[in-house]
Coordinates of C-alpha atoms and ligand atoms in Angstrom, one line a residue:
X179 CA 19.1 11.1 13.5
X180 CA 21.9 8.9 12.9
X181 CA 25.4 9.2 15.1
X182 CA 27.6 12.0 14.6
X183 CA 24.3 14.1 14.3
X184 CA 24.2 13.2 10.7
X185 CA 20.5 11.9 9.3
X186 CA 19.5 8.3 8.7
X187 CA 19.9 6.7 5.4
X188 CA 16.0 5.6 4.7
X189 CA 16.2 2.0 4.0
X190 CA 13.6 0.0 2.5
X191 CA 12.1 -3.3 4.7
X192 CA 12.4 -7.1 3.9
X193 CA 10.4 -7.5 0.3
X194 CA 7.1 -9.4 1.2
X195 CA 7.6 -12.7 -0.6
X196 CA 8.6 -17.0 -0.3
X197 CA 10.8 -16.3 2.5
X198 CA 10.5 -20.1 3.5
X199 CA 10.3 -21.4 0.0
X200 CA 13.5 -19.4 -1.1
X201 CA 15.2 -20.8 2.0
X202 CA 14.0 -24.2 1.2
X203 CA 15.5 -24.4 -2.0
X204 CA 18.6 -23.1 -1.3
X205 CA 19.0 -25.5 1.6
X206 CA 18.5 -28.5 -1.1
X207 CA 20.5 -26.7 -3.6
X208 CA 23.2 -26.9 -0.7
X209 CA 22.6 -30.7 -0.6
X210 CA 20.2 -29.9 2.9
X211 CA 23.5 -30.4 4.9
X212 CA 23.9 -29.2 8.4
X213 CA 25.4 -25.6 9.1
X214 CA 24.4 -24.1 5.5
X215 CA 21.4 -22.3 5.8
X216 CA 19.5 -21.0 8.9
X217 CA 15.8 -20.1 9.5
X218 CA 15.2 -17.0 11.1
X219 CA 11.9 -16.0 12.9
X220 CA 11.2 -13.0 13.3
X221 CA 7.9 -12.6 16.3
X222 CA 6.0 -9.3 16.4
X223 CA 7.8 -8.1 19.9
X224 CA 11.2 -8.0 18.3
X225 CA 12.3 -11.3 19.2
X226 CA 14.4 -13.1 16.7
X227 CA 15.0 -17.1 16.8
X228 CA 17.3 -18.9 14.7
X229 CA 17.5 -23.1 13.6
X230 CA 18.8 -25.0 10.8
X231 CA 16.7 -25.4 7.9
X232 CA 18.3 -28.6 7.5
X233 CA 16.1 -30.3 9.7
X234 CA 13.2 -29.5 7.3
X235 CA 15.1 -32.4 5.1
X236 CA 15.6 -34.8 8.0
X237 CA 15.3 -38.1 6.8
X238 CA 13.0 -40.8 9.7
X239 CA 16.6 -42.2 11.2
X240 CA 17.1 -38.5 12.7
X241 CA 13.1 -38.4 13.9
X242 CA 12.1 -38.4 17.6
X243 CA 10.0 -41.7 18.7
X244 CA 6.9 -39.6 18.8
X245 CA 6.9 -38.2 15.5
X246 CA 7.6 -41.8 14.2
X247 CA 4.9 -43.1 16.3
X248 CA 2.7 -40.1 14.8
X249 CA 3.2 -40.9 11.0
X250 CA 2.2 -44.6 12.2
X251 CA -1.0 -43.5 12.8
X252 CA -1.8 -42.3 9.2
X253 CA -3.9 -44.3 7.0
X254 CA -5.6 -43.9 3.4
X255 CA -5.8 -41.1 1.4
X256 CA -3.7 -38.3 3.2
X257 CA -3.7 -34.5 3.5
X258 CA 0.4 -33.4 4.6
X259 CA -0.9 -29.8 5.7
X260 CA 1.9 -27.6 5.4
X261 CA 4.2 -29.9 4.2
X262 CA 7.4 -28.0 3.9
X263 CA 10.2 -29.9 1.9
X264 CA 8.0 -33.0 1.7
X265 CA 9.7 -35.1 4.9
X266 CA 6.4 -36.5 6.3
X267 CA 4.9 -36.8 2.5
X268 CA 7.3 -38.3 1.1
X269 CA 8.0 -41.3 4.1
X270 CA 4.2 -41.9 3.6
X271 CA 4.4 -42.4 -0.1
X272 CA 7.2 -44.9 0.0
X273 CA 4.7 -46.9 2.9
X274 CA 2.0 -47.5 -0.1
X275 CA -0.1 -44.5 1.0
X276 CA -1.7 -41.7 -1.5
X277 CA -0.4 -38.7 -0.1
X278 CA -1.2 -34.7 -1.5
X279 CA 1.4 -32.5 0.0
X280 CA -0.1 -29.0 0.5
X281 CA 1.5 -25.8 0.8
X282 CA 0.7 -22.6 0.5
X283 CA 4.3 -21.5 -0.5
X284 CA 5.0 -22.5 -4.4
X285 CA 8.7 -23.1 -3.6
X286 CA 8.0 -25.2 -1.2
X287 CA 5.6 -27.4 -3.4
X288 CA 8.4 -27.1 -5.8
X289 CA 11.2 -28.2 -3.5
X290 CA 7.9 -31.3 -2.4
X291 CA 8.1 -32.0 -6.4
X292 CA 12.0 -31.7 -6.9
X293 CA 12.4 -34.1 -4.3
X294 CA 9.8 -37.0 -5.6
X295 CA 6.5 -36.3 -4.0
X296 CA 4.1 -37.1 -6.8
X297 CA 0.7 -35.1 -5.8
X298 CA 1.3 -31.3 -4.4
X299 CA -1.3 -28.7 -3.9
X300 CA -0.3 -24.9 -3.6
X301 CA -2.4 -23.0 -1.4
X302 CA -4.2 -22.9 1.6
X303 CA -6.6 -25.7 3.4
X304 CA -9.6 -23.4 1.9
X305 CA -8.3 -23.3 -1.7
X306 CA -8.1 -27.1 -1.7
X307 CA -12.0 -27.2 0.2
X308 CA -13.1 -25.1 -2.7
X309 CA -12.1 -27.5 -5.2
X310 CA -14.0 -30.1 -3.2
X311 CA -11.5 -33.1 -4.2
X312 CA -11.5 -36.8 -3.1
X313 CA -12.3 -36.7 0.8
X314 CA -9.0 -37.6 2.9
X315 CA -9.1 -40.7 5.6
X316 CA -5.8 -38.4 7.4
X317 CA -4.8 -34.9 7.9
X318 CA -1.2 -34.5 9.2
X319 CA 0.0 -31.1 10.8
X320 CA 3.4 -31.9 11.4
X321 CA 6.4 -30.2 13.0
X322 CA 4.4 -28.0 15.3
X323 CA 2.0 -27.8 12.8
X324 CA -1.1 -28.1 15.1
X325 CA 0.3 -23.9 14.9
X326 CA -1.8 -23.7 11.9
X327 CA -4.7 -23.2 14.0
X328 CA -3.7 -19.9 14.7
X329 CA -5.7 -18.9 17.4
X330 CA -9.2 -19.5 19.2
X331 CA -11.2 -17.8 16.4
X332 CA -9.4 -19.2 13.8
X333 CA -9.0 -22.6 14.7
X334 CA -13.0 -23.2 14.1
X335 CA -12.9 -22.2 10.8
X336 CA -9.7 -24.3 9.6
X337 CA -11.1 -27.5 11.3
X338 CA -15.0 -27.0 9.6
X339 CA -12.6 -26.6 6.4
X340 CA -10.9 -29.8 7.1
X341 CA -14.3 -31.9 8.4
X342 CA -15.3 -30.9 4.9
X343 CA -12.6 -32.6 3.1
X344 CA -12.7 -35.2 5.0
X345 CA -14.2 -38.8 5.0
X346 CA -16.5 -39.5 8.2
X347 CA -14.3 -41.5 9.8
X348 CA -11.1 -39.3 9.0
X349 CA -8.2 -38.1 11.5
X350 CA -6.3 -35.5 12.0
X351 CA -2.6 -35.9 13.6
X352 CA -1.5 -33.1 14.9
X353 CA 2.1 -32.0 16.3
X354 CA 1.9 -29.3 19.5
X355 CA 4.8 -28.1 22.1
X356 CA 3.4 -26.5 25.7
X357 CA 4.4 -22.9 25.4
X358 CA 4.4 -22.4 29.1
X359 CA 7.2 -25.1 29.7
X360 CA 9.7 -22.3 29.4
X361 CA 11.7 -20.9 31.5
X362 CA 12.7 -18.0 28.9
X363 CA 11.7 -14.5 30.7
X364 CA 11.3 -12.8 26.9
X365 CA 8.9 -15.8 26.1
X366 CA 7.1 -15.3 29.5
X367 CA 6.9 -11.4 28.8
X368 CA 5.1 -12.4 25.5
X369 CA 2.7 -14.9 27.1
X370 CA 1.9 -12.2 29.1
X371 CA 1.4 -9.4 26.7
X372 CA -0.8 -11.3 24.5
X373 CA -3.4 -12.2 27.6
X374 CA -3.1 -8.5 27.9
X375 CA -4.2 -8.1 24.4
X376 CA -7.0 -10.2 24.6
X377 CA -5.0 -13.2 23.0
X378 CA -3.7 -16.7 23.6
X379 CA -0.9 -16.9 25.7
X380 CA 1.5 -18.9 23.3
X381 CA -0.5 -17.2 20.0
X382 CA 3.1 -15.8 18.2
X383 CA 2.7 -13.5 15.5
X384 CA 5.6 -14.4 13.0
X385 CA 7.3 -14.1 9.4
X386 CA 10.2 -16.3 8.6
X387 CA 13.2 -13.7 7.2
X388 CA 15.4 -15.2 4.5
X389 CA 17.7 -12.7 2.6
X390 CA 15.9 -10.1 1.7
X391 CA 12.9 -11.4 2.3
X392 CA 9.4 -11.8 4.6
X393 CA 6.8 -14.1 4.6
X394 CA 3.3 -12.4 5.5
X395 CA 3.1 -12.0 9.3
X396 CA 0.9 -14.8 10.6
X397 CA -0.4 -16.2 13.7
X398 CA 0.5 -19.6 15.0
X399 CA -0.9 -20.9 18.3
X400 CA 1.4 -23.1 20.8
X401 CA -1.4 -24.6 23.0
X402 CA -1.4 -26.9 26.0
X403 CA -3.4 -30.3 25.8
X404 CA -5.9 -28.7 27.4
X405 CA -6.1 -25.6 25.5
X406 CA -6.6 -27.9 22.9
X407 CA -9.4 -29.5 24.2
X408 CA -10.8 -27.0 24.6
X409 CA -10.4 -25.6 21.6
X410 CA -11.9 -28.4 19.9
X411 CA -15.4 -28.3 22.0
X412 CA -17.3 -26.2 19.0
X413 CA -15.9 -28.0 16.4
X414 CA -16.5 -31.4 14.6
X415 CA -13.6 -32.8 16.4
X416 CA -12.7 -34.4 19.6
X417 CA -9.3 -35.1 21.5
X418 CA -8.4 -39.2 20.8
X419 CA -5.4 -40.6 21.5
X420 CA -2.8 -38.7 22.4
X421 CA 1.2 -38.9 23.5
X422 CA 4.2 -36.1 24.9
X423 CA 7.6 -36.5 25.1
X424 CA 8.4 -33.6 27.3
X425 CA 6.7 -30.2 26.1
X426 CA 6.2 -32.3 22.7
X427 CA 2.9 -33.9 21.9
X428 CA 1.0 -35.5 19.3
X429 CA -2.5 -35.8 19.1
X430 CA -4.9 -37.5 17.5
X431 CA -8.4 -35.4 16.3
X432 CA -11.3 -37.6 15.3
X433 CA -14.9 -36.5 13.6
X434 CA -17.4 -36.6 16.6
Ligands
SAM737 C1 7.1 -25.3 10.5 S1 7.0 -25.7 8.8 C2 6.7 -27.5 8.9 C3 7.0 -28.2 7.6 C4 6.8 -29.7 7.6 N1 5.5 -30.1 8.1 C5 7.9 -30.4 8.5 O1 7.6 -30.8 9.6 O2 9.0 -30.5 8.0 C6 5.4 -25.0 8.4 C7 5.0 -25.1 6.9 O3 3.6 -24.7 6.8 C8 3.5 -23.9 5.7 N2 2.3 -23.0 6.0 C9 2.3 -21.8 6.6 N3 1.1 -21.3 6.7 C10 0.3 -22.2 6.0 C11 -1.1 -22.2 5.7 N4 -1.9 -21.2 6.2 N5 -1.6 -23.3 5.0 C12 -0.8 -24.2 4.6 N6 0.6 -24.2 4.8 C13 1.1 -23.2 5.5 C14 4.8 -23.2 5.5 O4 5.0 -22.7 4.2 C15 5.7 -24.3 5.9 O5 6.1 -25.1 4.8

Protein backbone atom coordinates (compact mmCIF):
# COMPACT_ATOMS: atom_id res chain seq x y z
CA UNK A 1 0.00 0.00 0.00
CA UNK A 2 0.88 3.34 -0.87
CA UNK A 3 0.42 6.51 1.77
CA UNK A 4 -2.90 7.61 2.62
CA UNK A 5 -3.86 3.86 2.60
CA UNK A 6 -4.42 4.15 -1.04
CA UNK A 7 -2.77 1.13 -3.37
CA UNK A 8 0.55 1.38 -5.36
CA UNK A 9 0.55 2.33 -8.84
CA UNK A 10 2.43 -0.95 -10.49
CA UNK A 11 5.27 0.47 -12.40
CA UNK A 12 7.19 -1.28 -14.80
CA UNK A 13 11.43 -1.66 -14.18
CA UNK A 14 14.32 -0.13 -16.21
CA UNK A 15 13.96 -1.72 -19.92
CA UNK A 16 16.86 -4.30 -20.28
CA UNK A 17 18.96 -2.64 -23.01
CA UNK A 18 22.50 -0.26 -24.03
CA UNK A 19 22.33 1.52 -20.96
CA UNK A 20 26.17 2.40 -21.33
CA UNK A 21 25.98 2.78 -25.02
CA UNK A 22 22.92 5.20 -24.94
CA UNK A 23 24.83 7.14 -22.30
CA UNK A 24 27.83 7.11 -24.37
CA UNK A 25 26.29 8.73 -27.21
CA UNK A 26 24.49 11.22 -25.64
CA UNK A 27 27.67 12.30 -23.74
CA UNK A 28 29.39 12.84 -27.32
CA UNK A 29 26.30 14.23 -28.75
CA UNK A 30 26.78 16.79 -25.71
CA UNK A 31 30.27 17.52 -27.03
CA UNK A 32 31.60 14.90 -23.88
CA UNK A 33 31.86 18.05 -21.73
CA UNK A 34 31.98 17.92 -17.98
CA UNK A 35 28.66 18.15 -15.89
CA UNK A 36 26.27 16.88 -18.85
CA UNK A 37 25.70 13.38 -18.37
CA UNK A 38 26.28 11.10 -15.32
CA UNK A 39 26.79 7.26 -14.98
CA UNK A 40 24.85 5.65 -12.50
CA UNK A 41 25.66 2.21 -11.07
CA UNK A 42 23.39 0.49 -9.71
CA UNK A 43 25.20 -2.79 -7.28
CA UNK A 44 22.91 -5.73 -6.36
CA UNK A 45 22.58 -4.50 -2.43
CA UNK A 46 20.85 -1.27 -3.31
CA UNK A 47 23.82 0.82 -3.47
CA UNK A 48 23.78 3.45 -6.10
CA UNK A 49 27.25 5.33 -7.32
CA UNK A 50 27.31 8.20 -9.58
CA UNK A 51 30.48 9.76 -12.03
CA UNK A 52 30.70 11.74 -15.12
CA UNK A 53 30.54 9.94 -18.21
CA UNK A 54 32.79 12.53 -19.51
CA UNK A 55 35.80 10.96 -18.31
CA UNK A 56 34.99 8.03 -20.72
CA UNK A 57 36.17 10.83 -23.49
CA UNK A 58 39.19 12.04 -21.59
CA UNK A 59 41.72 12.80 -23.81
CA UNK A 60 45.86 11.46 -22.48
CA UNK A 61 46.58 15.34 -20.97
CA UNK A 62 43.74 14.55 -18.22
CA UNK A 63 45.36 10.69 -17.68
CA UNK A 64 47.01 9.59 -14.38
CA UNK A 65 50.97 8.72 -14.86
CA UNK A 66 50.10 5.09 -14.50
CA UNK A 67 47.59 4.73 -17.12
CA UNK A 68 50.03 6.63 -19.43
CA UNK A 69 52.81 4.40 -18.34
CA UNK A 70 50.25 1.40 -18.98
CA UNK A 71 49.37 2.28 -22.68
CA UNK A 72 53.40 2.50 -23.12
CA UNK A 73 53.56 -0.93 -22.59
CA UNK A 74 51.38 -1.92 -25.61
CA UNK A 75 52.96 -3.21 -28.64
CA UNK A 76 51.73 -4.81 -32.13
CA UNK A 77 48.57 -5.90 -33.02
CA UNK A 78 46.17 -4.94 -30.06
CA UNK A 79 42.97 -6.15 -28.46
CA UNK A 80 41.19 -2.74 -26.50
CA UNK A 81 38.89 -5.13 -24.38
CA UNK A 82 36.00 -3.27 -23.50
CA UNK A 83 36.84 -0.31 -25.05
CA UNK A 84 34.18 2.18 -24.16
CA UNK A 85 34.17 5.47 -26.31
CA UNK A 86 37.49 4.37 -27.93
CA UNK A 87 40.07 6.62 -25.43
CA UNK A 88 42.84 3.92 -25.12
CA UNK A 89 42.09 2.72 -28.92
CA UNK A 90 42.20 5.49 -30.36
CA UNK A 91 45.67 7.06 -28.58
CA UNK A 92 47.15 3.70 -29.76
CA UNK A 93 46.14 4.12 -33.35
CA UNK A 94 47.59 7.65 -33.70
CA UNK A 95 51.09 5.89 -32.13
CA UNK A 96 51.34 3.61 -35.46
CA UNK A 97 49.74 0.57 -33.75
CA UNK A 98 46.84 -1.79 -35.30
CA UNK A 99 44.35 -1.57 -32.79
CA UNK A 100 40.57 -3.61 -32.80
CA UNK A 101 38.41 -1.97 -30.28
CA UNK A 102 36.01 -4.55 -28.80
CA UNK A 103 32.78 -4.08 -27.14
CA UNK A 104 30.13 -5.89 -26.43
CA UNK A 105 27.67 -2.89 -26.46
CA UNK A 106 26.89 -1.70 -30.30
CA UNK A 107 26.62 1.88 -29.19
CA UNK A 108 29.59 1.95 -27.88
CA UNK A 109 31.39 0.41 -31.03
CA UNK A 110 29.37 3.04 -32.73
CA UNK A 111 30.41 5.98 -30.51
CA UNK A 112 34.48 3.83 -31.13
CA UNK A 113 33.53 4.39 -34.96
CA UNK A 114 31.96 8.00 -34.76
CA UNK A 115 34.88 9.08 -33.19
CA UNK A 116 37.77 7.65 -35.75
CA UNK A 117 38.72 4.24 -34.58
CA UNK A 118 39.07 2.26 -37.74
CA UNK A 119 38.71 -1.57 -36.61
CA UNK A 120 35.72 -2.26 -33.96
CA UNK A 121 34.40 -5.62 -32.98
CA UNK A 122 30.87 -5.97 -31.15
CA UNK A 123 30.67 -8.67 -28.81
CA UNK A 124 32.28 -10.45 -26.28
CA UNK A 125 36.05 -11.86 -25.96
CA UNK A 126 34.43 -15.35 -27.01
CA UNK A 127 32.63 -14.09 -30.04
CA UNK A 128 35.84 -12.68 -31.37
CA UNK A 129 37.82 -16.29 -30.27
CA UNK A 130 35.24 -18.03 -32.38
CA UNK A 131 36.11 -16.16 -35.34
CA UNK A 132 39.68 -17.20 -34.69
CA UNK A 133 41.18 -13.75 -36.26
CA UNK A 134 44.83 -12.65 -36.57
CA UNK A 135 46.46 -13.50 -33.05
CA UNK A 136 47.06 -10.09 -30.86
CA UNK A 137 50.84 -9.25 -29.50
CA UNK A 138 48.51 -6.98 -26.55
CA UNK A 139 45.35 -7.19 -24.68
CA UNK A 140 44.39 -3.99 -22.81
CA UNK A 141 41.68 -3.98 -19.98
CA UNK A 142 41.63 -0.55 -19.18
CA UNK A 143 39.81 1.64 -16.72
CA UNK A 144 39.29 -0.97 -14.07
CA UNK A 145 38.90 -3.31 -16.69
CA UNK A 146 40.99 -6.19 -15.12
CA UNK A 147 36.80 -6.26 -13.62
CA UNK A 148 36.15 -8.19 -16.62
CA UNK A 149 37.34 -11.16 -14.99
CA UNK A 150 34.42 -11.37 -12.98
CA UNK A 151 35.13 -13.62 -10.52
CA UNK A 152 37.38 -16.72 -9.50
CA UNK A 153 35.50 -19.13 -11.81
CA UNK A 154 35.13 -16.88 -14.49
CA UNK A 155 38.39 -15.40 -14.78
CA UNK A 156 39.88 -19.01 -16.10
CA UNK A 157 37.68 -19.11 -18.76
CA UNK A 158 38.17 -15.39 -20.21
CA UNK A 159 41.98 -15.73 -19.95
CA UNK A 160 42.12 -19.50 -21.91
CA UNK A 161 39.84 -17.28 -24.34
CA UNK A 162 42.42 -14.62 -24.55
CA UNK A 163 45.69 -17.22 -24.60
CA UNK A 164 43.80 -18.40 -27.60
CA UNK A 165 43.80 -15.17 -29.53
CA UNK A 166 46.89 -14.48 -28.68
CA UNK A 167 50.47 -14.68 -30.11
CA UNK A 168 52.90 -16.69 -27.77
CA UNK A 169 54.71 -14.04 -26.69
CA UNK A 170 51.49 -11.70 -26.20
CA UNK A 171 50.51 -9.46 -22.94
CA UNK A 172 47.87 -8.53 -21.30
CA UNK A 173 47.73 -4.95 -19.46
CA UNK A 174 45.45 -4.85 -17.08
CA UNK A 175 43.94 -1.90 -14.89
CA UNK A 176 42.81 -3.04 -11.03
CA UNK A 177 41.82 -0.80 -7.79
CA UNK A 178 42.21 -2.75 -4.08
CA UNK A 179 38.70 -2.93 -2.97
CA UNK A 180 39.61 -3.20 0.67
CA UNK A 181 41.41 0.30 0.61
CA UNK A 182 38.04 1.76 1.74
CA UNK A 183 37.06 3.12 4.49
CA UNK A 184 33.23 3.13 3.19
CA UNK A 185 31.10 0.99 5.94
CA UNK A 186 28.35 0.17 2.93
CA UNK A 187 31.32 -1.05 0.82
CA UNK A 188 32.77 -3.04 3.84
CA UNK A 189 29.15 -4.52 4.53
CA UNK A 190 29.30 -5.80 0.84
CA UNK A 191 32.76 -7.27 1.13
CA UNK A 192 31.42 -8.96 3.85
CA UNK A 193 28.19 -10.33 2.52
CA UNK A 194 29.66 -11.67 -0.56
CA UNK A 195 32.39 -13.94 1.62
CA UNK A 196 29.24 -14.87 3.20
CA UNK A 197 27.84 -15.96 0.03
CA UNK A 198 30.65 -17.90 -1.02
CA UNK A 199 32.04 -14.93 -3.23
CA UNK A 200 34.96 -12.65 -3.68
CA UNK A 201 35.13 -9.99 -1.41
CA UNK A 202 35.22 -6.95 -3.95
CA UNK A 203 33.05 -9.31 -6.69
CA UNK A 204 30.09 -6.36 -7.30
CA UNK A 205 27.19 -7.40 -9.16
CA UNK A 206 26.21 -4.35 -11.30
CA UNK A 207 24.05 -2.78 -14.23
CA UNK A 208 24.80 0.81 -15.38
CA UNK A 209 21.11 2.80 -15.32
CA UNK A 210 20.78 5.45 -17.98
CA UNK A 211 17.18 6.84 -18.55
CA UNK A 212 15.03 4.26 -18.75
CA UNK A 213 17.36 1.87 -19.08
CA UNK A 214 19.57 -1.35 -17.58
CA UNK A 215 22.38 -3.05 -18.79
CA UNK A 216 22.30 -6.95 -17.94
CA UNK A 217 23.44 -7.33 -14.26
CA UNK A 218 27.04 -8.55 -14.42
CA UNK A 219 29.80 -9.37 -12.20
CA UNK A 220 32.99 -7.42 -12.01
CA UNK A 221 35.80 -8.48 -9.60
CA UNK A 222 38.02 -5.62 -7.74
CA UNK A 223 40.93 -7.82 -6.65
CA UNK A 224 44.17 -7.15 -4.68
CA UNK A 225 47.67 -7.91 -6.37
CA UNK A 226 47.59 -10.84 -4.70
CA UNK A 227 44.20 -11.94 -5.36
CA UNK A 228 45.34 -11.66 -8.67
CA UNK A 229 48.06 -13.73 -8.44
CA UNK A 230 46.49 -15.90 -7.41
CA UNK A 231 44.00 -15.97 -9.66
CA UNK A 232 46.30 -16.32 -12.40
CA UNK A 233 48.04 -19.72 -10.89
CA UNK A 234 45.61 -22.17 -13.21
CA UNK A 235 45.81 -20.17 -16.07
CA UNK A 236 48.25 -19.55 -19.03
CA UNK A 237 49.35 -16.37 -17.39
CA UNK A 238 51.64 -15.11 -14.84
CA UNK A 239 51.97 -11.78 -12.84
CA UNK A 240 55.04 -9.51 -14.84
CA UNK A 241 55.67 -6.18 -14.17
CA UNK A 242 53.54 -4.45 -12.29
CA UNK A 243 52.96 -0.58 -10.73
CA UNK A 244 50.14 1.24 -8.09
CA UNK A 245 49.57 4.61 -7.50
CA UNK A 246 47.60 4.36 -4.32
CA UNK A 247 44.69 1.60 -4.51
CA UNK A 248 45.33 1.97 -8.47
CA UNK A 249 47.43 -0.62 -10.24
CA UNK A 250 48.44 -1.81 -13.47
CA UNK A 251 49.68 -5.04 -14.27
CA UNK A 252 51.22 -6.66 -16.76
CA UNK A 253 50.02 -10.63 -17.67
CA UNK A 254 52.44 -12.61 -19.75
CA UNK A 255 51.84 -16.36 -21.50
CA UNK A 256 53.87 -18.73 -19.09
C1 LIG B 1 34.39 0.77 -17.19
S1 LIG B 1 34.08 0.84 -18.93
C2 LIG B 1 35.76 1.11 -19.50
C3 LIG B 1 35.82 1.74 -20.87
C4 LIG B 1 37.22 2.05 -21.41
N1 LIG B 1 38.13 0.92 -21.31
C5 LIG B 1 37.80 3.26 -20.70
O1 LIG B 1 38.68 3.09 -19.84
O2 LIG B 1 37.40 4.38 -21.02
C6 LIG B 1 33.77 -0.88 -19.28
C7 LIG B 1 33.49 -1.20 -20.74
O3 LIG B 1 33.47 -2.62 -20.90
C8 LIG B 1 32.36 -3.01 -21.67
N2 LIG B 1 31.99 -4.39 -21.29
C9 LIG B 1 31.24 -4.81 -20.26
N3 LIG B 1 31.19 -6.15 -20.21
C10 LIG B 1 31.94 -6.59 -21.25
C11 LIG B 1 32.28 -7.87 -21.73
N4 LIG B 1 31.84 -8.98 -21.13
N5 LIG B 1 33.08 -7.95 -22.82
C12 LIG B 1 33.52 -6.84 -23.44
N6 LIG B 1 33.23 -5.58 -23.03
C13 LIG B 1 32.46 -5.47 -21.95
C14 LIG B 1 31.30 -1.97 -21.38
O4 LIG B 1 30.32 -1.91 -22.42
C15 LIG B 1 32.16 -0.72 -21.27
O5 LIG B 1 32.34 -0.11 -22.53
Amino acid sequence: MGTQGKPMEVTDGPVVGDAFGVMLSDCLRAGAAAGEVLEFIERDDGYIDAADAARYFAPPEEWSELERWACEQARGRVLDVGSGAGRHSLYLQDRGLDVTALDVSPLASEVCRRRGVRRTFTGSVYDLASASPEPFDTFVLFGNNLGLLGSAEETPRLLDALARLSAPSARAIGQGMDPYATESPYHREYHERNRRLGRMGGQVRIRVRHRNLATQWFDYLFATLDELRALLEPTPWRLGDHRAEGASYVAILERR
